[in-house]
mmCIF file of C-alpha atoms in Angstrom:
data_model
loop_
_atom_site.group_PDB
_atom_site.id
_atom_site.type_symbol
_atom_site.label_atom_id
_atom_site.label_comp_id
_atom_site.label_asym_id
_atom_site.label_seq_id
_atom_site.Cartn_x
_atom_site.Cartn_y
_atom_site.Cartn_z
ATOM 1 C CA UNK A 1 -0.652 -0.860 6.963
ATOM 2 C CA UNK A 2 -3.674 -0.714 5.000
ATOM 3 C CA UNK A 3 -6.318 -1.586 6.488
ATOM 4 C CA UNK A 4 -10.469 -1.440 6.638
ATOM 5 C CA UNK A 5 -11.009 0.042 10.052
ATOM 6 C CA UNK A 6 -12.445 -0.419 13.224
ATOM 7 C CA UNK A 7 -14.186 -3.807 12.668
ATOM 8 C CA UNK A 8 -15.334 -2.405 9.385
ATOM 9 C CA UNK A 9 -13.744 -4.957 7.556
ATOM 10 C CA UNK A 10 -16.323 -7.586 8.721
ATOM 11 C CA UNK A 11 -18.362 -6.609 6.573
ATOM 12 C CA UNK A 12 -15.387 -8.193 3.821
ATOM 13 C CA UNK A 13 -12.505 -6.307 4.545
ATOM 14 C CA UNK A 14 -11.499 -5.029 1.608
ATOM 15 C CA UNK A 15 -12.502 -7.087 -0.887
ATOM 16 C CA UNK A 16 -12.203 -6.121 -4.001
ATOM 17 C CA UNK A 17 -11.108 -8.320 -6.832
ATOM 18 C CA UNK A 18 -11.732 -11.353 -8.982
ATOM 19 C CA UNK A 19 -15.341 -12.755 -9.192
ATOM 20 C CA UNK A 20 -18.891 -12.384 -10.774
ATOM 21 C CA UNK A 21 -22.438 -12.650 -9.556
ATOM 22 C CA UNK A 22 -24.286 -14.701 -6.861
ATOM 23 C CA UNK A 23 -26.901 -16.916 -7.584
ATOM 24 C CA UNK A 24 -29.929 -17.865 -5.598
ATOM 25 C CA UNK A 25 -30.294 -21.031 -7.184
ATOM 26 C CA UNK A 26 -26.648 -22.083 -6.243
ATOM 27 C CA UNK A 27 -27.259 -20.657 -2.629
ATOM 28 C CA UNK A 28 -30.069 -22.548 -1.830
ATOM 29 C CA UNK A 29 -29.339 -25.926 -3.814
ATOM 30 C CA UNK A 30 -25.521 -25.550 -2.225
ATOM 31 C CA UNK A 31 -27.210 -25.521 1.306
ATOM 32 C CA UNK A 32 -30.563 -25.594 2.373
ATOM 33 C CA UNK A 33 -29.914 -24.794 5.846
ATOM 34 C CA UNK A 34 -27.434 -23.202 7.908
ATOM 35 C CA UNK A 35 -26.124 -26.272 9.458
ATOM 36 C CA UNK A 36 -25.944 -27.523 6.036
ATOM 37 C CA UNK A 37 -24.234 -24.708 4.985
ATOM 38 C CA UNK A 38 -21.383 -24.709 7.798
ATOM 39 C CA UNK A 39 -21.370 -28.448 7.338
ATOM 40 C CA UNK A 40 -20.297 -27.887 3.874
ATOM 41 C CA UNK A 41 -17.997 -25.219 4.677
ATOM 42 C CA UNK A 42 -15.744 -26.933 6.590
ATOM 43 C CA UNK A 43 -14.469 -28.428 3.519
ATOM 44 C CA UNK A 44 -12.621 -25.535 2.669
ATOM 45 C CA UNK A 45 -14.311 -25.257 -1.003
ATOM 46 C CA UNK A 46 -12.248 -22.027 -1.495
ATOM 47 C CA UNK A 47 -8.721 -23.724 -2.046
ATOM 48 C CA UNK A 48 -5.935 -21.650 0.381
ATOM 49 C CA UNK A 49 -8.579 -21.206 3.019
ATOM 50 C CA UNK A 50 -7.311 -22.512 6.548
ATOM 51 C CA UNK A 51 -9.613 -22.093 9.447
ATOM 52 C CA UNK A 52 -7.914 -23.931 12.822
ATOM 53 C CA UNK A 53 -9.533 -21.529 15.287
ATOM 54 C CA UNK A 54 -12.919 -21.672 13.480
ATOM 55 C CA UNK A 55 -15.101 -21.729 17.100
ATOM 56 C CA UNK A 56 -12.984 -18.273 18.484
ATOM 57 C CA UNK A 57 -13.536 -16.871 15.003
ATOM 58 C CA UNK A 58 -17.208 -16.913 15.042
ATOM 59 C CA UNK A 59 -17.389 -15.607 18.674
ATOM 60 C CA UNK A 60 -14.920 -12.760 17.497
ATOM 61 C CA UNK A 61 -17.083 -12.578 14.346
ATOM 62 C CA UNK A 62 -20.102 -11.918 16.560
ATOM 63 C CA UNK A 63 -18.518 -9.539 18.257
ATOM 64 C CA UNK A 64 -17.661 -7.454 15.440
ATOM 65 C CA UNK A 65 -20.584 -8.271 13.131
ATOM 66 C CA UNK A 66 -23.450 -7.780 15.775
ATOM 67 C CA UNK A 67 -22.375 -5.504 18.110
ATOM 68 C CA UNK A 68 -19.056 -3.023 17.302
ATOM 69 C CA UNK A 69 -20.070 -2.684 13.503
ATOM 70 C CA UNK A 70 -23.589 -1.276 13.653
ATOM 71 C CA UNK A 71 -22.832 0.527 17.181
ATOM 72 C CA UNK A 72 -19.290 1.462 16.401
ATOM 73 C CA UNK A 73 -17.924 1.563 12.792
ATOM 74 C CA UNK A 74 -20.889 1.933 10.259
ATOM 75 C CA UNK A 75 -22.236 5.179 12.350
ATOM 76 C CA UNK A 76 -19.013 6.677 12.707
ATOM 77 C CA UNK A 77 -18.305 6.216 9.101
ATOM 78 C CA UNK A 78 -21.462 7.043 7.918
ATOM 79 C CA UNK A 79 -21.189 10.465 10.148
ATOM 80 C CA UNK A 80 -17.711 11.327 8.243
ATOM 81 C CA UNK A 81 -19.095 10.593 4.676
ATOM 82 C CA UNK A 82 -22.218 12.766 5.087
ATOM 83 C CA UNK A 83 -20.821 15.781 7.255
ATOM 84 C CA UNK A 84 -16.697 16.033 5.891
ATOM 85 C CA UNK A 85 -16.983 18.099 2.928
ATOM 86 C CA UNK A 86 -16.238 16.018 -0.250
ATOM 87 C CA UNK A 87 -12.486 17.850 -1.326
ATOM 88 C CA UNK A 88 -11.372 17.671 2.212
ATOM 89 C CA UNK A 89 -12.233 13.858 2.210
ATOM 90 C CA UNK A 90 -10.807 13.748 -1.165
ATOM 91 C CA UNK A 91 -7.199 15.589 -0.279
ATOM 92 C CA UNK A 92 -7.335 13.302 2.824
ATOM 93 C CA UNK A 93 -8.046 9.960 0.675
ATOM 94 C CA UNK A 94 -5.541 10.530 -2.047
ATOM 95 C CA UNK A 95 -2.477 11.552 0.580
ATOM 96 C CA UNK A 96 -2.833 8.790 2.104
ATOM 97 C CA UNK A 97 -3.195 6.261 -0.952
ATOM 98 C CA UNK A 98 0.209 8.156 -2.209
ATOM 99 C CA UNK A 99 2.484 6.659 0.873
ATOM 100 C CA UNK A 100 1.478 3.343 0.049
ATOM 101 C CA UNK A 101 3.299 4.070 -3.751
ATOM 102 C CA UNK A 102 6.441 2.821 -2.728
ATOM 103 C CA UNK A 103 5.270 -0.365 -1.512
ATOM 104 C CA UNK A 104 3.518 -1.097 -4.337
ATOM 105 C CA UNK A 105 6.458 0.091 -6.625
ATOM 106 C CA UNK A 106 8.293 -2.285 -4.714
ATOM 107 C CA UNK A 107 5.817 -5.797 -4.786
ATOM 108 C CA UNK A 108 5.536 -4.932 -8.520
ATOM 109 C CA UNK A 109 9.010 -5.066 -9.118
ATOM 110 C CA UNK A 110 9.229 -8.647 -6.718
ATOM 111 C CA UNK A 111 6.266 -9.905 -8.629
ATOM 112 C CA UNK A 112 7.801 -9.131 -12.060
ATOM 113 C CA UNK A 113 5.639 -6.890 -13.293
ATOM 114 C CA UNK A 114 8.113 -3.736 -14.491
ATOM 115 C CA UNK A 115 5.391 -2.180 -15.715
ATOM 116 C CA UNK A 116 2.863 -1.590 -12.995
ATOM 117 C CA UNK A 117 6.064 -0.970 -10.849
ATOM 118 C CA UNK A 118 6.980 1.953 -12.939
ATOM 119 C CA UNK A 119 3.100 3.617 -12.875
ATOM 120 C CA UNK A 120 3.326 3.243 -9.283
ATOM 121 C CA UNK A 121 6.917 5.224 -9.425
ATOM 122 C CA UNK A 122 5.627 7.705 -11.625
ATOM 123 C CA UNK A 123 2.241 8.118 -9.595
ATOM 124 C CA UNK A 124 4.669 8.704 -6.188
ATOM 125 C CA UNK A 125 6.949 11.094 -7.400
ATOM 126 C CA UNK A 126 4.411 12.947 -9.315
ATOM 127 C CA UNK A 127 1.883 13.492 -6.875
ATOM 128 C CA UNK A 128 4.058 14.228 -4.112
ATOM 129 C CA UNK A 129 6.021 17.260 -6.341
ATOM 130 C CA UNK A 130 3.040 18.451 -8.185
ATOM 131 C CA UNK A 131 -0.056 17.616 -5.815
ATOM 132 C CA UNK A 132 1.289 19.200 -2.902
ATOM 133 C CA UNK A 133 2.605 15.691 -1.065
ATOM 134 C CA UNK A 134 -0.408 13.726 -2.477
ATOM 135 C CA UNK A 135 -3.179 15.814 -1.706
ATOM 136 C CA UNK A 136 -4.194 16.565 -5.457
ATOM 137 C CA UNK A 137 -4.187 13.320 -7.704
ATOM 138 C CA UNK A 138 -1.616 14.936 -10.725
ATOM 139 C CA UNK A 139 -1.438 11.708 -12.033
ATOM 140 C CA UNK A 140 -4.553 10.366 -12.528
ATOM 141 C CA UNK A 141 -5.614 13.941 -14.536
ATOM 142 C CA UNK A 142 -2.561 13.598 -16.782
ATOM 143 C CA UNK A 143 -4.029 9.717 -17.429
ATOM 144 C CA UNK A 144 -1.301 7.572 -14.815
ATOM 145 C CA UNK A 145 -4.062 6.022 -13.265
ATOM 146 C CA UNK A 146 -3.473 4.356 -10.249
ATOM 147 C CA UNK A 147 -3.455 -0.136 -11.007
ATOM 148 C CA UNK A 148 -4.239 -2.289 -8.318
ATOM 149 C CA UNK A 149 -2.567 -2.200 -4.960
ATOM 150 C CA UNK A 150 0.200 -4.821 -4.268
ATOM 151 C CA UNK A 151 1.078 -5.417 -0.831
ATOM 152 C CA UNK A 152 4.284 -8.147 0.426
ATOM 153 C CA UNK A 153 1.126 -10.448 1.568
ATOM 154 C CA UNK A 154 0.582 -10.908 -2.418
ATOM 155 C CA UNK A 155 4.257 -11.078 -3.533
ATOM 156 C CA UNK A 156 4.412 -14.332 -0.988
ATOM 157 C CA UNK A 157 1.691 -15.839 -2.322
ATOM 158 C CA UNK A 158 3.009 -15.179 -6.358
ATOM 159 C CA UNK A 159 5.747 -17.555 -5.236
ATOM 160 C CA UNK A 160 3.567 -20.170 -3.586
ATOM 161 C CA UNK A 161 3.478 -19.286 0.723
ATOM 162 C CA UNK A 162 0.307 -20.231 0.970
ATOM 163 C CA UNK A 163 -2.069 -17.753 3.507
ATOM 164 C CA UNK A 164 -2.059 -19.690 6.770
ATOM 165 C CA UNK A 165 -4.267 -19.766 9.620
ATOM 166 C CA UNK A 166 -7.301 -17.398 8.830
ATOM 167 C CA UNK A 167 -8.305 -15.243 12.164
ATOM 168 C CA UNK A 168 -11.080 -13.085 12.855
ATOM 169 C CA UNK A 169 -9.429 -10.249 15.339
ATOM 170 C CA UNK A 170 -11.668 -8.181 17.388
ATOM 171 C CA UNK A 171 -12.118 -4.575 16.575
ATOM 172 C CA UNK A 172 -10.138 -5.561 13.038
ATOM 173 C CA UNK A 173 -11.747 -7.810 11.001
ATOM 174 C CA UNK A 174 -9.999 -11.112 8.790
ATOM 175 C CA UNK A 175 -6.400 -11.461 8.416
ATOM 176 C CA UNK A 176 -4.527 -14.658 7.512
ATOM 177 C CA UNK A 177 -0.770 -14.715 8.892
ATOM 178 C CA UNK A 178 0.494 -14.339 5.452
ATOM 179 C CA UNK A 179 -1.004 -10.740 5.196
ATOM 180 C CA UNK A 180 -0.385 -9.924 9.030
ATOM 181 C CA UNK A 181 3.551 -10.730 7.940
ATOM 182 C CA UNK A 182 3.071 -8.777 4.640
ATOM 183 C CA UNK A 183 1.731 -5.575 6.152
ATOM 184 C CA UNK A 184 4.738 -5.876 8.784
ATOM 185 C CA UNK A 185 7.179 -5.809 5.590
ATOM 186 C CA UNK A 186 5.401 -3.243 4.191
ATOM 187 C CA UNK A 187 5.235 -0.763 6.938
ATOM 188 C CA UNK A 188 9.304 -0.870 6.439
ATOM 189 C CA UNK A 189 9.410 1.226 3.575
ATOM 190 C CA UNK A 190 9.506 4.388 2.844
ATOM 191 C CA UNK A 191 7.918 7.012 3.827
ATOM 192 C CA UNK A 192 5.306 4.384 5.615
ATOM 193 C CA UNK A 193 8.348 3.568 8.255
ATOM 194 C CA UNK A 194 8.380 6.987 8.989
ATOM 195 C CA UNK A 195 4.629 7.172 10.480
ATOM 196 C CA UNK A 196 4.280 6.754 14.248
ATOM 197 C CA UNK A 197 2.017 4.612 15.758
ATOM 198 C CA UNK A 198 -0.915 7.259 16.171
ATOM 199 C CA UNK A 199 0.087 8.344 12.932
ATOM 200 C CA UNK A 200 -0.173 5.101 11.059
ATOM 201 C CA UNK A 201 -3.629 4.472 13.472
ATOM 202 C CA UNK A 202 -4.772 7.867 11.595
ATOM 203 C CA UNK A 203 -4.499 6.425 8.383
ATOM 204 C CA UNK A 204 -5.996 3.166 9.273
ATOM 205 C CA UNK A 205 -9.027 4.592 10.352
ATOM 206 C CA UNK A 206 -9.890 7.380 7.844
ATOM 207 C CA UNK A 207 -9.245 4.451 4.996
ATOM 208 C CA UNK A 208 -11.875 2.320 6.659
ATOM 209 C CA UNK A 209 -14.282 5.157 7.231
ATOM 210 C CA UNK A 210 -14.422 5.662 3.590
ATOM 211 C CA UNK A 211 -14.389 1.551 2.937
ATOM 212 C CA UNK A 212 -16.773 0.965 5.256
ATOM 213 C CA UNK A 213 -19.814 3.784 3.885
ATOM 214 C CA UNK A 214 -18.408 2.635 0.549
ATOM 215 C CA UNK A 215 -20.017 -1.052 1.539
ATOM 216 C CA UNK A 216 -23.030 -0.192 2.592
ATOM 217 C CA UNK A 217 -25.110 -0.906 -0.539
ATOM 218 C CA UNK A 218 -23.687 -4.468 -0.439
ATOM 219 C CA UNK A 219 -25.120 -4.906 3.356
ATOM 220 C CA UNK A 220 -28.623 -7.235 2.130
ATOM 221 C CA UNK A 221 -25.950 -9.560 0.283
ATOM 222 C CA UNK A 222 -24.036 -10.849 3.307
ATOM 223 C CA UNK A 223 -27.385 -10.884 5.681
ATOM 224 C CA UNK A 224 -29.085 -13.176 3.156
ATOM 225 C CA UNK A 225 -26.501 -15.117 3.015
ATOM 226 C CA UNK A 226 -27.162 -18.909 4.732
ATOM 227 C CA UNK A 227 -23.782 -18.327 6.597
ATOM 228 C CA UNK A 228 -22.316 -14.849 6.720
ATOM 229 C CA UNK A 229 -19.013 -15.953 8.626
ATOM 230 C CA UNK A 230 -18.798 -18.103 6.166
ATOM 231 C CA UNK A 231 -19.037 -15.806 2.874
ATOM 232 C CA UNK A 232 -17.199 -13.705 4.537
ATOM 233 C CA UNK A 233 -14.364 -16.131 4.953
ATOM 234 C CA UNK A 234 -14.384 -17.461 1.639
ATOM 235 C CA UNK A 235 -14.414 -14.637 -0.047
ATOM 236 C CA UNK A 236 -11.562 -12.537 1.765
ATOM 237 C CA UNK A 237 -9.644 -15.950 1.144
ATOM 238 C CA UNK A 238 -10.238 -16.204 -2.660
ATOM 239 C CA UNK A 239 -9.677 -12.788 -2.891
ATOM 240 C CA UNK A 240 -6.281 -12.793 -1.282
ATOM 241 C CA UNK A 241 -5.810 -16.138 -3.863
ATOM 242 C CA UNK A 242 -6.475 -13.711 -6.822
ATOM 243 C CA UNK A 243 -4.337 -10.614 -5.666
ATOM 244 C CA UNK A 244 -1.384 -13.684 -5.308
ATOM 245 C CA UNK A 245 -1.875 -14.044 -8.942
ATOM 246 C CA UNK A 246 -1.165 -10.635 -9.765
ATOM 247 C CA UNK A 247 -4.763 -10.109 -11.239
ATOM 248 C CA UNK A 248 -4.559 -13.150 -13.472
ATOM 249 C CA UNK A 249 -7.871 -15.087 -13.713
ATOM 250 C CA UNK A 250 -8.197 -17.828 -11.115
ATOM 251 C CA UNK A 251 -7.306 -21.132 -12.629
ATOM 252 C CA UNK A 252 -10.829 -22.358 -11.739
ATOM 253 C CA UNK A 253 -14.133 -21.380 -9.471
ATOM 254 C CA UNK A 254 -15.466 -23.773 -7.434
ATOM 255 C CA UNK A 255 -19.144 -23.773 -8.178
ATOM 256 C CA UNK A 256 -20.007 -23.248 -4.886
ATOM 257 C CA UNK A 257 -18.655 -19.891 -5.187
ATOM 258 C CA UNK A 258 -20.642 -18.687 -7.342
ATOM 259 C CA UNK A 259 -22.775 -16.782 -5.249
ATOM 260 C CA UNK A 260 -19.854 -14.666 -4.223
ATOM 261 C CA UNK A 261 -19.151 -13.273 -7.899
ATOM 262 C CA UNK A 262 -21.760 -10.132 -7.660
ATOM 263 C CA UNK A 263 -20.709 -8.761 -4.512
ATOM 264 C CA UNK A 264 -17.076 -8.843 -5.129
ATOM 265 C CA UNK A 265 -17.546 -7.234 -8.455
ATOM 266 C CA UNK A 266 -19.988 -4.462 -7.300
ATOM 267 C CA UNK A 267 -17.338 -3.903 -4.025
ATOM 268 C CA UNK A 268 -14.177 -4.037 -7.078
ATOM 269 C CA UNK A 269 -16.057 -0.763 -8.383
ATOM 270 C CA UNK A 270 -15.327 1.712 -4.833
#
């Protein structure tokens, strides 16, 4: 159940991924105006985006975006970045990034990729020996880094389920069915299955906390943007597209996409 946490994800929800750099002169020659903008949008220029509950998702999106995320999320995340002392974050982070291992051992293998399935093996059994049940990162210091996460959302989408309806949930953030399904799958293996609720609600929230102060610096690029719902949209969408592909390039960019290249590159780095 990895997730960006309370209503953090608005901001873009984990992106990280596939993409290069935004340009004005695409923004403002791709819409002059907001109503342009959303006009344009509802084209679905991002191919896998599906948007049925598009009026509900902008109220949620206000919701989160205007109200819970500056009141809510960024100060509480903010608070636990500056006053948690960095190796106590840092034992906290990489404990919880090792019980996601298995699932990612496990997508690897379903996506046919032996390889990364075998650094995620090594990374699990490693760092829950040597490093104390994951709270020292073994592996990365003897050079296993850690690849790119693969959740059951992905390993759908390598075989062609495309994402579904696209919701914005209060007091969560964007999530297409595909991904809702694929965290459910994922949350079956071990030792995720063995969290509790309040447990697994632990983990959610101290991931976000450090996702969400992480994001910060990319703030200005989604409030100059003509339509923030909908670069938010598009971009969670075509990065879902590129995690599908196993971290292949995408086929092709729309060039109305362009503008989303820079932020998902910068937000690829945390």
């Amino acid at each position: 159940m990895k997730r960006i946490t309370l209503l953090s994800l608005l901001l873009i929800l984990g992106l990280s991924g596939c993409a290069k750099t935004p340009n004005d002169e695409s923004v403002s020659s791709g819409a002059e105006t907001n109503a342009e903008y959303t006009e344009q949008a509802t084209e679905y220029t991002v191919e896998g985006t599906y948007d049925p509950f598009e009026g509900f998702n902008r109220a949620m999106w206000t919701l989160n975006y205007d109200y819970l995320d500056p009141y809510v999320a960024r100060p509480v995340s903010l608070a636990y970045v500056d006053y948690v002392p960095s190796p106590v974050r840092t034992g906290i982070r990489n404990f919880l990034s090792n019980l996601d291992e298995p699932a990612n051992m496990v997508n690897s293998i379903i996506m046919l990729d032996g390889e990364q399935a075998v650094t995620h093996f090594n990374r699990f059994w490693i760092n829950s020996v040597f490093g104390l049940a994951g709270l020292i990162d073994i592996a990365t210091a003897a050079d296993i880094t850690k690849p790119g996460e693969r959740a059951f959302g992905d390993s759908m989408g390598y075989y062609g389920v495309s994402n579904g309806p696209y919701f914005m949930v209060p007091m969560y953030g964007p999530v297409t069915l595909r991904e809702g399904a694929g965290d459910y799958v994922d949350g079956l293996y071990f030792p995720l299955n063995l969290l509790t609720f309040w447990q697994s609600l632990g983990k959610w929230a101290f991931e976000g906390m450090e996702d969400r102060a992480a994001l910060v610096s990319q703030e200005n690029l989604l409030k100059d943007s003509p339509d923030p719902y909908i670069f938010t949209r598009d971009a969670y969408i075509q990065n879902k597209n590129f995690r599908a592909l196993g971290g292949e390039s995408l086929p092709e960019e729309p060039e109305d996409e362009e503008y989303l290249d820079e932020f998902l590159d910068e937000v690829d780095d945390y």
